[in-house]
Amino acid sequence: MAFLTSNTPLDVVKHLVLIAVAGLLLVLGFFYVYLPVSTHHGETITVPKVTGMNVADLEAYLDERNLNYFVDDSSYSPNIRPFTVLVQDPAPGEKVKEGRKIYLQVSMKNPPVIKMPKLTDGSSKNAMLILKSYDLVVGQIQLVPDLASGAVLKQLVNGKEIAPGAPIAKGTKVDLVVGDGQGNQTFAVPNLINMPEDEAITLLVGQGLQKGEVFEQPAEEGQTAGTVVRQRPVAGPDATIRMGQLVDIWVAK
């Protein structure tokens, strides 16, 4: 006849300890053996410097280093070759795992198109700040007679007015027509006839006038080559002109 023996309290404690030890071993094995092996824990790659490289060269370059890339931003600069890497994340020298993506900002081939800002009715200084903030370039500033000193009267692109809101590419040069504060001040038309061309132009500038067209014509008898033989508007006792206006001249050659 077999006799059944009951577990003593000490046996129960031993069993619980064995179960706890086995559970601890399983947990330690999972975190310190299985996970490192399955995720290549501890294996890192130093991120190389890719800024300045062309995107076309990146795939082969990063494949050799077990890395990937993703272009998530772009910007335009006329002085930088298109598709050049401008910014990278992570930065060069950082440690990452194999297969990590490097996020890139690259230069665009064509400038982005934006809406032309409104520059008129404001000051020329403010217009320059606005153009800079829109990545537009300040072109020529032409002063014309107007009581609004320093105020932008017109905004031009390639000699033609451009309306606020019109499409314009970043980097475009914008010319400004600005009031000189003189208003419609008038004075007698200066007489340039028989003056050397350079002296005539200097006189115009000195009196606040602008050189217009310069035409050449064969010198006639009594005329000296290189001198002004005709002008528009013509000088005379009652002839007046406003500051900033154009004066055309004909020079004997």
PDB file of C-alpha atoms in Angstrom:
ATOM      1  CA  MET A   1       0.000   0.000   0.000  1.00  0.00           C
ATOM      2  CA  ALA A   2       1.507   3.365  -1.071  1.00  0.00           C
ATOM      3  CA  PHE A   3       1.602   6.211   1.356  1.00  0.00           C
ATOM      4  CA  LEU A   4       0.978   9.782   0.096  1.00  0.00           C
ATOM      5  CA  THR A   5       3.197  12.398   1.587  1.00  0.00           C
ATOM      6  CA  SER A   6       2.077  16.023   1.818  1.00  0.00           C
ATOM      7  CA  ASN A   7       4.360  18.939   1.018  1.00  0.00           C
ATOM      8  CA  THR A   8       5.783  20.670   3.995  1.00  0.00           C
ATOM      9  CA  PRO A   9       5.900  24.463   4.243  1.00  0.00           C
ATOM     10  CA  LEU A  10       9.614  24.285   3.474  1.00  0.00           C
ATOM     11  CA  ASP A  11       8.923  22.410   0.216  1.00  0.00           C
ATOM     12  CA  VAL A  12       6.386  25.024  -0.803  1.00  0.00           C
ATOM     13  CA  VAL A  13       8.907  27.788  -0.210  1.00  0.00           C
ATOM     14  CA  LYS A  14      11.514  25.924  -2.274  1.00  0.00           C
ATOM     15  CA  HIS A  15       9.062  25.552  -5.159  1.00  0.00           C
ATOM     16  CA  LEU A  16       8.182  29.239  -5.056  1.00  0.00           C
ATOM     17  CA  VAL A  17      11.859  30.181  -5.050  1.00  0.00           C
ATOM     18  CA  LEU A  18      12.521  27.904  -8.044  1.00  0.00           C
ATOM     19  CA  ILE A  19       9.580  29.456  -9.933  1.00  0.00           C
ATOM     20  CA  ALA A  20      10.813  32.972  -9.129  1.00  0.00           C
ATOM     21  CA  VAL A  21      14.356  32.142 -10.252  1.00  0.00           C
ATOM     22  CA  ALA A  22      13.077  30.585 -13.477  1.00  0.00           C
ATOM     23  CA  GLY A  23      10.908  33.650 -14.159  1.00  0.00           C
ATOM     24  CA  LEU A  24      13.848  35.979 -13.477  1.00  0.00           C
ATOM     25  CA  LEU A  25      16.043  33.978 -15.840  1.00  0.00           C
ATOM     26  CA  LEU A  26      13.386  34.229 -18.552  1.00  0.00           C
ATOM     27  CA  VAL A  27      13.074  37.989 -18.107  1.00  0.00           C
ATOM     28  CA  LEU A  28      16.857  38.502 -18.125  1.00  0.00           C
ATOM     29  CA  GLY A  29      17.230  36.240 -21.125  1.00  0.00           C
ATOM     30  CA  PHE A  30      14.569  38.172 -23.045  1.00  0.00           C
ATOM     31  CA  PHE A  31      16.042  41.617 -22.392  1.00  0.00           C
ATOM     32  CA  TYR A  32      19.745  40.804 -22.422  1.00  0.00           C
ATOM     33  CA  VAL A  33      19.956  37.956 -24.943  1.00  0.00           C
ATOM     34  CA  TYR A  34      16.960  37.846 -27.289  1.00  0.00           C
ATOM     35  CA  LEU A  35      16.436  41.596 -27.811  1.00  0.00           C
ATOM     36  CA  PRO A  36      20.093  42.458 -28.401  1.00  0.00           C
ATOM     37  CA  VAL A  37      20.428  39.645 -30.928  1.00  0.00           C
ATOM     38  CA  SER A  38      17.187  40.449 -32.753  1.00  0.00           C
ATOM     39  CA  THR A  39      17.683  44.252 -32.847  1.00  0.00           C
ATOM     40  CA  HIS A  40      21.494  44.325 -33.166  1.00  0.00           C
ATOM     41  CA  HIS A  41      21.585  46.231 -29.886  1.00  0.00           C
ATOM     42  CA  GLY A  42      24.843  48.112 -29.419  1.00  0.00           C
ATOM     43  CA  GLU A  43      25.716  48.120 -33.142  1.00  0.00           C
ATOM     44  CA  THR A  44      25.896  51.799 -34.172  1.00  0.00           C
ATOM     45  CA  ILE A  45      27.065  53.741 -37.208  1.00  0.00           C
ATOM     46  CA  THR A  46      28.654  57.182 -37.221  1.00  0.00           C
ATOM     47  CA  VAL A  47      26.599  59.541 -39.392  1.00  0.00           C
ATOM     48  CA  PRO A  48      28.746  60.864 -42.267  1.00  0.00           C
ATOM     49  CA  LYS A  49      28.709  64.451 -43.523  1.00  0.00           C
ATOM     50  CA  VAL A  50      26.486  64.670 -46.604  1.00  0.00           C
ATOM     51  CA  THR A  51      25.886  68.436 -46.754  1.00  0.00           C
ATOM     52  CA  GLY A  52      27.321  69.828 -49.982  1.00  0.00           C
ATOM     53  CA  MET A  53      26.780  66.524 -51.812  1.00  0.00           C
ATOM     54  CA  ASN A  54      24.384  66.098 -54.731  1.00  0.00           C
ATOM     55  CA  VAL A  55      21.290  64.002 -54.036  1.00  0.00           C
ATOM     56  CA  ALA A  56      22.086  61.799 -57.053  1.00  0.00           C
ATOM     57  CA  ASP A  57      25.237  60.560 -55.307  1.00  0.00           C
ATOM     58  CA  LEU A  58      23.628  59.831 -51.954  1.00  0.00           C
ATOM     59  CA  GLU A  59      21.964  56.458 -52.528  1.00  0.00           C
ATOM     60  CA  ALA A  60      25.148  54.541 -53.316  1.00  0.00           C
ATOM     61  CA  TYR A  61      27.119  56.484 -50.709  1.00  0.00           C
ATOM     62  CA  LEU A  62      24.668  55.747 -47.874  1.00  0.00           C
ATOM     63  CA  ASP A  63      23.965  52.159 -48.989  1.00  0.00           C
ATOM     64  CA  GLU A  64      27.618  51.361 -48.332  1.00  0.00           C
ATOM     65  CA  ARG A  65      27.095  52.613 -44.771  1.00  0.00           C
ATOM     66  CA  ASN A  66      23.746  50.845 -44.232  1.00  0.00           C
ATOM     67  CA  LEU A  67      21.876  54.150 -43.994  1.00  0.00           C
ATOM     68  CA  ASN A  68      18.898  55.658 -45.833  1.00  0.00           C
ATOM     69  CA  TYR A  69      17.805  59.206 -46.578  1.00  0.00           C
ATOM     70  CA  PHE A  70      14.594  61.167 -47.008  1.00  0.00           C
ATOM     71  CA  VAL A  71      14.225  64.682 -48.486  1.00  0.00           C
ATOM     72  CA  ASP A  72      11.676  66.463 -46.308  1.00  0.00           C
ATOM     73  CA  ASP A  73      12.384  70.103 -47.181  1.00  0.00           C
ATOM     74  CA  SER A  74      13.840  72.303 -49.907  1.00  0.00           C
ATOM     75  CA  SER A  75      14.797  75.926 -50.488  1.00  0.00           C
ATOM     76  CA  TYR A  76      16.145  78.045 -53.321  1.00  0.00           C
ATOM     77  CA  SER A  77      19.405  79.968 -53.621  1.00  0.00           C
ATOM     78  CA  PRO A  78      20.719  81.288 -56.951  1.00  0.00           C
ATOM     79  CA  ASN A  79      24.305  80.755 -55.777  1.00  0.00           C
ATOM     80  CA  ILE A  80      23.947  77.049 -54.932  1.00  0.00           C
ATOM     81  CA  ARG A  81      23.870  74.193 -57.446  1.00  0.00           C
ATOM     82  CA  PRO A  82      20.420  72.534 -57.681  1.00  0.00           C
ATOM     83  CA  PHE A  83      19.808  69.361 -55.619  1.00  0.00           C
ATOM     84  CA  THR A  84      22.695  70.103 -53.261  1.00  0.00           C
ATOM     85  CA  VAL A  85      22.191  68.954 -49.659  1.00  0.00           C
ATOM     86  CA  LEU A  86      21.917  72.033 -47.432  1.00  0.00           C
ATOM     87  CA  VAL A  87      20.958  70.582 -44.034  1.00  0.00           C
ATOM     88  CA  GLN A  88      20.984  67.074 -42.580  1.00  0.00           C
ATOM     89  CA  ASP A  89      19.472  65.495 -39.463  1.00  0.00           C
ATOM     90  CA  PRO A  90      21.042  63.693 -37.588  1.00  0.00           C
ATOM     91  CA  ALA A  91      24.161  65.836 -37.742  1.00  0.00           C
ATOM     92  CA  PRO A  92      27.548  64.446 -38.848  1.00  0.00           C
ATOM     93  CA  GLY A  93      29.297  62.454 -36.130  1.00  0.00           C
ATOM     94  CA  GLU A  94      26.172  61.279 -34.326  1.00  0.00           C
ATOM     95  CA  LYS A  95      25.753  57.562 -33.557  1.00  0.00           C
ATOM     96  CA  VAL A  96      22.706  55.813 -35.037  1.00  0.00           C
ATOM     97  CA  LYS A  97      21.501  52.276 -35.727  1.00  0.00           C
ATOM     98  CA  GLU A  98      21.815  50.578 -39.085  1.00  0.00           C
ATOM     99  CA  GLY A  99      19.086  51.494 -41.540  1.00  0.00           C
ATOM    100  CA  ARG A 100      18.428  54.874 -39.921  1.00  0.00           C
ATOM    101  CA  LYS A 101      17.015  57.572 -42.235  1.00  0.00           C
ATOM    102  CA  ILE A 102      18.873  60.843 -42.589  1.00  0.00           C
ATOM    103  CA  TYR A 103      16.443  63.708 -43.188  1.00  0.00           C
ATOM    104  CA  LEU A 104      17.647  66.283 -45.708  1.00  0.00           C
ATOM    105  CA  GLN A 105      16.957  69.809 -46.923  1.00  0.00           C
ATOM    106  CA  VAL A 106      18.114  70.340 -50.515  1.00  0.00           C
ATOM    107  CA  SER A 107      18.367  73.271 -52.924  1.00  0.00           C
ATOM    108  CA  MET A 108      15.663  73.632 -55.565  1.00  0.00           C
ATOM    109  CA  LYS A 109      16.307  73.839 -59.306  1.00  0.00           C
ATOM    110  CA  ASN A 110      13.790  76.623 -59.925  1.00  0.00           C
ATOM    111  CA  PRO A 111      12.934  79.508 -57.606  1.00  0.00           C
ATOM    112  CA  PRO A 112       9.540  79.260 -55.925  1.00  0.00           C
ATOM    113  CA  VAL A 113       6.844  81.631 -57.157  1.00  0.00           C
ATOM    114  CA  ILE A 114       5.294  83.967 -54.594  1.00  0.00           C
ATOM    115  CA  LYS A 115       2.836  86.871 -54.644  1.00  0.00           C
ATOM    116  CA  MET A 116       4.260  90.325 -55.260  1.00  0.00           C
ATOM    117  CA  PRO A 117       3.961  92.438 -52.083  1.00  0.00           C
ATOM    118  CA  LYS A 118       2.506  95.953 -52.108  1.00  0.00           C
ATOM    119  CA  LEU A 119       5.303  98.515 -51.857  1.00  0.00           C
ATOM    120  CA  THR A 120       3.567 101.662 -53.108  1.00  0.00           C
ATOM    121  CA  ASP A 121       2.385 104.349 -50.664  1.00  0.00           C
ATOM    122  CA  GLY A 122       5.069 103.276 -48.210  1.00  0.00           C
ATOM    123  CA  SER A 123       8.616 104.536 -47.707  1.00  0.00           C
ATOM    124  CA  SER A 124      11.502 103.304 -49.834  1.00  0.00           C
ATOM    125  CA  LYS A 125      13.284 102.058 -46.692  1.00  0.00           C
ATOM    126  CA  ASN A 126      10.276  99.971 -45.715  1.00  0.00           C
ATOM    127  CA  ALA A 127      10.012  98.665 -49.293  1.00  0.00           C
ATOM    128  CA  MET A 128      13.618  97.464 -49.160  1.00  0.00           C
ATOM    129  CA  LEU A 129      12.944  95.571 -45.919  1.00  0.00           C
ATOM    130  CA  ILE A 130       9.834  93.966 -47.417  1.00  0.00           C
ATOM    131  CA  LEU A 131      11.707  92.912 -50.561  1.00  0.00           C
ATOM    132  CA  LYS A 132      14.447  91.323 -48.467  1.00  0.00           C
ATOM    133  CA  SER A 133      11.918  89.426 -46.333  1.00  0.00           C
ATOM    134  CA  TYR A 134      10.310  88.058 -49.518  1.00  0.00           C
ATOM    135  CA  ASP A 135      13.718  87.033 -50.956  1.00  0.00           C
ATOM    136  CA  LEU A 136      13.369  89.612 -53.717  1.00  0.00           C
ATOM    137  CA  VAL A 137      16.190  91.875 -54.882  1.00  0.00           C
ATOM    138  CA  VAL A 138      16.207  95.672 -54.735  1.00  0.00           C
ATOM    139  CA  GLY A 139      16.916  96.988 -58.223  1.00  0.00           C
ATOM    140  CA  GLN A 140      17.256 100.577 -59.395  1.00  0.00           C
ATOM    141  CA  ILE A 141      15.746 103.419 -57.386  1.00  0.00           C
ATOM    142  CA  GLN A 142      14.569 106.218 -59.674  1.00  0.00           C
ATOM    143  CA  LEU A 143      13.818 109.610 -58.104  1.00  0.00           C
ATOM    144  CA  VAL A 144      11.047 111.611 -59.723  1.00  0.00           C
ATOM    145  CA  PRO A 145       9.508 114.978 -58.849  1.00  0.00           C
ATOM    146  CA  ASP A 146       6.879 114.455 -56.176  1.00  0.00           C
ATOM    147  CA  LEU A 147       6.063 116.142 -52.874  1.00  0.00           C
ATOM    148  CA  ALA A 148       5.968 112.721 -51.165  1.00  0.00           C
ATOM    149  CA  SER A 149       9.637 112.561 -50.272  1.00  0.00           C
ATOM    150  CA  GLY A 150      10.958 108.994 -50.108  1.00  0.00           C
ATOM    151  CA  ALA A 151       7.566 107.456 -50.931  1.00  0.00           C
ATOM    152  CA  VAL A 152       7.355 104.560 -53.396  1.00  0.00           C
ATOM    153  CA  LEU A 153       5.196 105.670 -56.328  1.00  0.00           C
ATOM    154  CA  LYS A 154       5.661 102.658 -58.623  1.00  0.00           C
ATOM    155  CA  GLN A 155       7.070  99.132 -58.421  1.00  0.00           C
ATOM    156  CA  LEU A 156       8.593  97.800 -61.622  1.00  0.00           C
ATOM    157  CA  VAL A 157       9.970  94.527 -63.004  1.00  0.00           C
ATOM    158  CA  ASN A 158      11.873  94.737 -66.289  1.00  0.00           C
ATOM    159  CA  GLY A 159      10.615  98.272 -66.799  1.00  0.00           C
ATOM    160  CA  LYS A 160       6.921  97.383 -66.395  1.00  0.00           C
ATOM    161  CA  GLU A 161       4.687  97.980 -63.397  1.00  0.00           C
ATOM    162  CA  ILE A 162       3.807  94.903 -61.389  1.00  0.00           C
ATOM    163  CA  ALA A 163       0.648  94.827 -59.329  1.00  0.00           C
ATOM    164  CA  PRO A 164       0.495  93.602 -55.728  1.00  0.00           C
ATOM    165  CA  GLY A 165      -0.488  89.936 -55.670  1.00  0.00           C
ATOM    166  CA  ALA A 166       0.929  89.190 -59.125  1.00  0.00           C
ATOM    167  CA  PRO A 167       3.076  86.018 -59.333  1.00  0.00           C
ATOM    168  CA  ILE A 168       6.796  86.645 -59.097  1.00  0.00           C
ATOM    169  CA  ALA A 169       9.761  84.305 -58.666  1.00  0.00           C
ATOM    170  CA  LYS A 170      11.987  84.665 -55.633  1.00  0.00           C
ATOM    171  CA  GLY A 171      15.265  86.358 -56.501  1.00  0.00           C
ATOM    172  CA  THR A 172      13.615  88.696 -59.045  1.00  0.00           C
ATOM    173  CA  LYS A 173      14.965  92.255 -59.181  1.00  0.00           C
ATOM    174  CA  VAL A 174      12.332  94.918 -58.404  1.00  0.00           C
ATOM    175  CA  ASP A 175      12.913  98.570 -59.351  1.00  0.00           C
ATOM    176  CA  LEU A 176      11.345 101.413 -57.378  1.00  0.00           C
ATOM    177  CA  VAL A 177      10.139 104.826 -58.502  1.00  0.00           C
ATOM    178  CA  VAL A 178      10.451 107.133 -55.494  1.00  0.00           C
ATOM    179  CA  GLY A 179       9.354 110.719 -54.894  1.00  0.00           C
ATOM    180  CA  ASP A 180      12.169 113.216 -54.354  1.00  0.00           C
ATOM    181  CA  GLY A 181      10.161 115.680 -52.263  1.00  0.00           C
ATOM    182  CA  GLN A 182      10.681 118.498 -54.789  1.00  0.00           C
ATOM    183  CA  GLY A 183       7.223 118.370 -56.276  1.00  0.00           C
ATOM    184  CA  ASN A 184       6.717 119.995 -59.635  1.00  0.00           C
ATOM    185  CA  GLN A 185       9.444 122.556 -59.204  1.00  0.00           C
ATOM    186  CA  THR A 186      10.170 124.162 -62.564  1.00  0.00           C
ATOM    187  CA  PHE A 187      13.042 126.262 -63.911  1.00  0.00           C
ATOM    188  CA  ALA A 188      14.456 127.419 -67.211  1.00  0.00           C
ATOM    189  CA  VAL A 189      15.637 124.777 -69.654  1.00  0.00           C
ATOM    190  CA  PRO A 190      19.448 124.857 -69.687  1.00  0.00           C
ATOM    191  CA  ASN A 191      21.114 125.624 -73.020  1.00  0.00           C
ATOM    192  CA  LEU A 192      23.444 122.739 -73.962  1.00  0.00           C
ATOM    193  CA  ILE A 193      24.197 123.734 -77.566  1.00  0.00           C
ATOM    194  CA  ASN A 194      27.913 123.733 -78.470  1.00  0.00           C
ATOM    195  CA  MET A 195      28.825 122.168 -75.111  1.00  0.00           C
ATOM    196  CA  PRO A 196      30.978 118.986 -75.093  1.00  0.00           C
ATOM    197  CA  GLU A 197      28.806 115.914 -74.495  1.00  0.00           C
ATOM    198  CA  ASP A 198      30.319 115.075 -71.104  1.00  0.00           C
ATOM    199  CA  GLU A 199      29.961 118.647 -69.820  1.00  0.00           C
ATOM    200  CA  ALA A 200      26.353 118.789 -70.986  1.00  0.00           C
ATOM    201  CA  ILE A 201      25.503 115.578 -69.134  1.00  0.00           C
ATOM    202  CA  THR A 202      27.256 116.847 -66.006  1.00  0.00           C
ATOM    203  CA  LEU A 203      25.215 120.056 -66.171  1.00  0.00           C
ATOM    204  CA  LEU A 204      21.970 118.087 -66.471  1.00  0.00           C
ATOM    205  CA  VAL A 205      22.752 115.959 -63.439  1.00  0.00           C
ATOM    206  CA  GLY A 206      23.803 119.000 -61.445  1.00  0.00           C
ATOM    207  CA  GLN A 207      20.440 120.671 -62.094  1.00  0.00           C
ATOM    208  CA  GLY A 208      18.431 117.588 -61.091  1.00  0.00           C
ATOM    209  CA  LEU A 209      17.595 116.558 -64.644  1.00  0.00           C
ATOM    210  CA  GLN A 210      18.113 113.184 -66.287  1.00  0.00           C
ATOM    211  CA  LYS A 211      19.966 112.322 -69.461  1.00  0.00           C
ATOM    212  CA  GLY A 212      17.531 110.990 -72.033  1.00  0.00           C
ATOM    213  CA  GLU A 213      18.448 109.574 -75.439  1.00  0.00           C
ATOM    214  CA  VAL A 214      21.814 110.506 -76.960  1.00  0.00           C
ATOM    215  CA  PHE A 215      21.658 110.615 -80.771  1.00  0.00           C
ATOM    216  CA  GLU A 216      24.612 110.937 -83.128  1.00  0.00           C
ATOM    217  CA  GLN A 217      24.590 112.868 -86.396  1.00  0.00           C
ATOM    218  CA  PRO A 218      27.304 113.876 -88.876  1.00  0.00           C
ATOM    219  CA  ALA A 219      28.989 117.166 -88.021  1.00  0.00           C
ATOM    220  CA  GLU A 220      28.028 119.990 -90.318  1.00  0.00           C
ATOM    221  CA  GLU A 221      30.166 122.947 -91.345  1.00  0.00           C
ATOM    222  CA  GLY A 222      31.062 125.020 -88.298  1.00  0.00           C
ATOM    223  CA  GLN A 223      30.172 122.267 -85.815  1.00  0.00           C
ATOM    224  CA  THR A 224      32.775 120.646 -83.576  1.00  0.00           C
ATOM    225  CA  ALA A 225      32.731 116.870 -83.257  1.00  0.00           C
ATOM    226  CA  GLY A 226      31.682 115.669 -79.806  1.00  0.00           C
ATOM    227  CA  THR A 227      29.571 118.734 -79.034  1.00  0.00           C
ATOM    228  CA  VAL A 228      25.821 119.060 -78.585  1.00  0.00           C
ATOM    229  CA  VAL A 229      24.163 120.463 -81.710  1.00  0.00           C
ATOM    230  CA  ARG A 230      20.523 119.913 -80.762  1.00  0.00           C
ATOM    231  CA  GLN A 231      18.472 119.249 -77.633  1.00  0.00           C
ATOM    232  CA  ARG A 232      14.923 118.386 -76.614  1.00  0.00           C
ATOM    233  CA  PRO A 233      13.272 120.284 -74.963  1.00  0.00           C
ATOM    234  CA  VAL A 234      14.739 123.350 -76.635  1.00  0.00           C
ATOM    235  CA  ALA A 235      16.127 126.139 -74.452  1.00  0.00           C
ATOM    236  CA  GLY A 236      14.492 129.551 -74.781  1.00  0.00           C
ATOM    237  CA  PRO A 237      13.320 132.589 -72.834  1.00  0.00           C
ATOM    238  CA  ASP A 238       9.986 131.010 -71.875  1.00  0.00           C
ATOM    239  CA  ALA A 239      11.008 127.323 -71.907  1.00  0.00           C
ATOM    240  CA  THR A 240      10.730 125.635 -68.497  1.00  0.00           C
ATOM    241  CA  ILE A 241      11.329 122.106 -67.250  1.00  0.00           C
ATOM    242  CA  ARG A 242      10.521 120.185 -64.089  1.00  0.00           C
ATOM    243  CA  MET A 243      13.199 118.669 -61.911  1.00  0.00           C
ATOM    244  CA  GLY A 244      13.766 115.000 -62.743  1.00  0.00           C
ATOM    245  CA  GLN A 245      12.631 115.262 -66.351  1.00  0.00           C
ATOM    246  CA  LEU A 246      14.568 113.800 -69.277  1.00  0.00           C
ATOM    247  CA  VAL A 247      16.568 115.849 -71.777  1.00  0.00           C
ATOM    248  CA  ASP A 248      17.506 114.286 -75.144  1.00  0.00           C
ATOM    249  CA  ILE A 249      20.607 115.509 -76.956  1.00  0.00           C
ATOM    250  CA  TRP A 250      22.103 115.212 -80.469  1.00  0.00           C
ATOM    251  CA  VAL A 251      25.898 115.044 -80.697  1.00  0.00           C
ATOM    252  CA  ALA A 252      27.988 115.829 -83.789  1.00  0.00           C
ATOM    253  CA  LYS A 253      30.269 112.973 -84.866  1.00  0.00           C
TER     254      LYS A 253
END
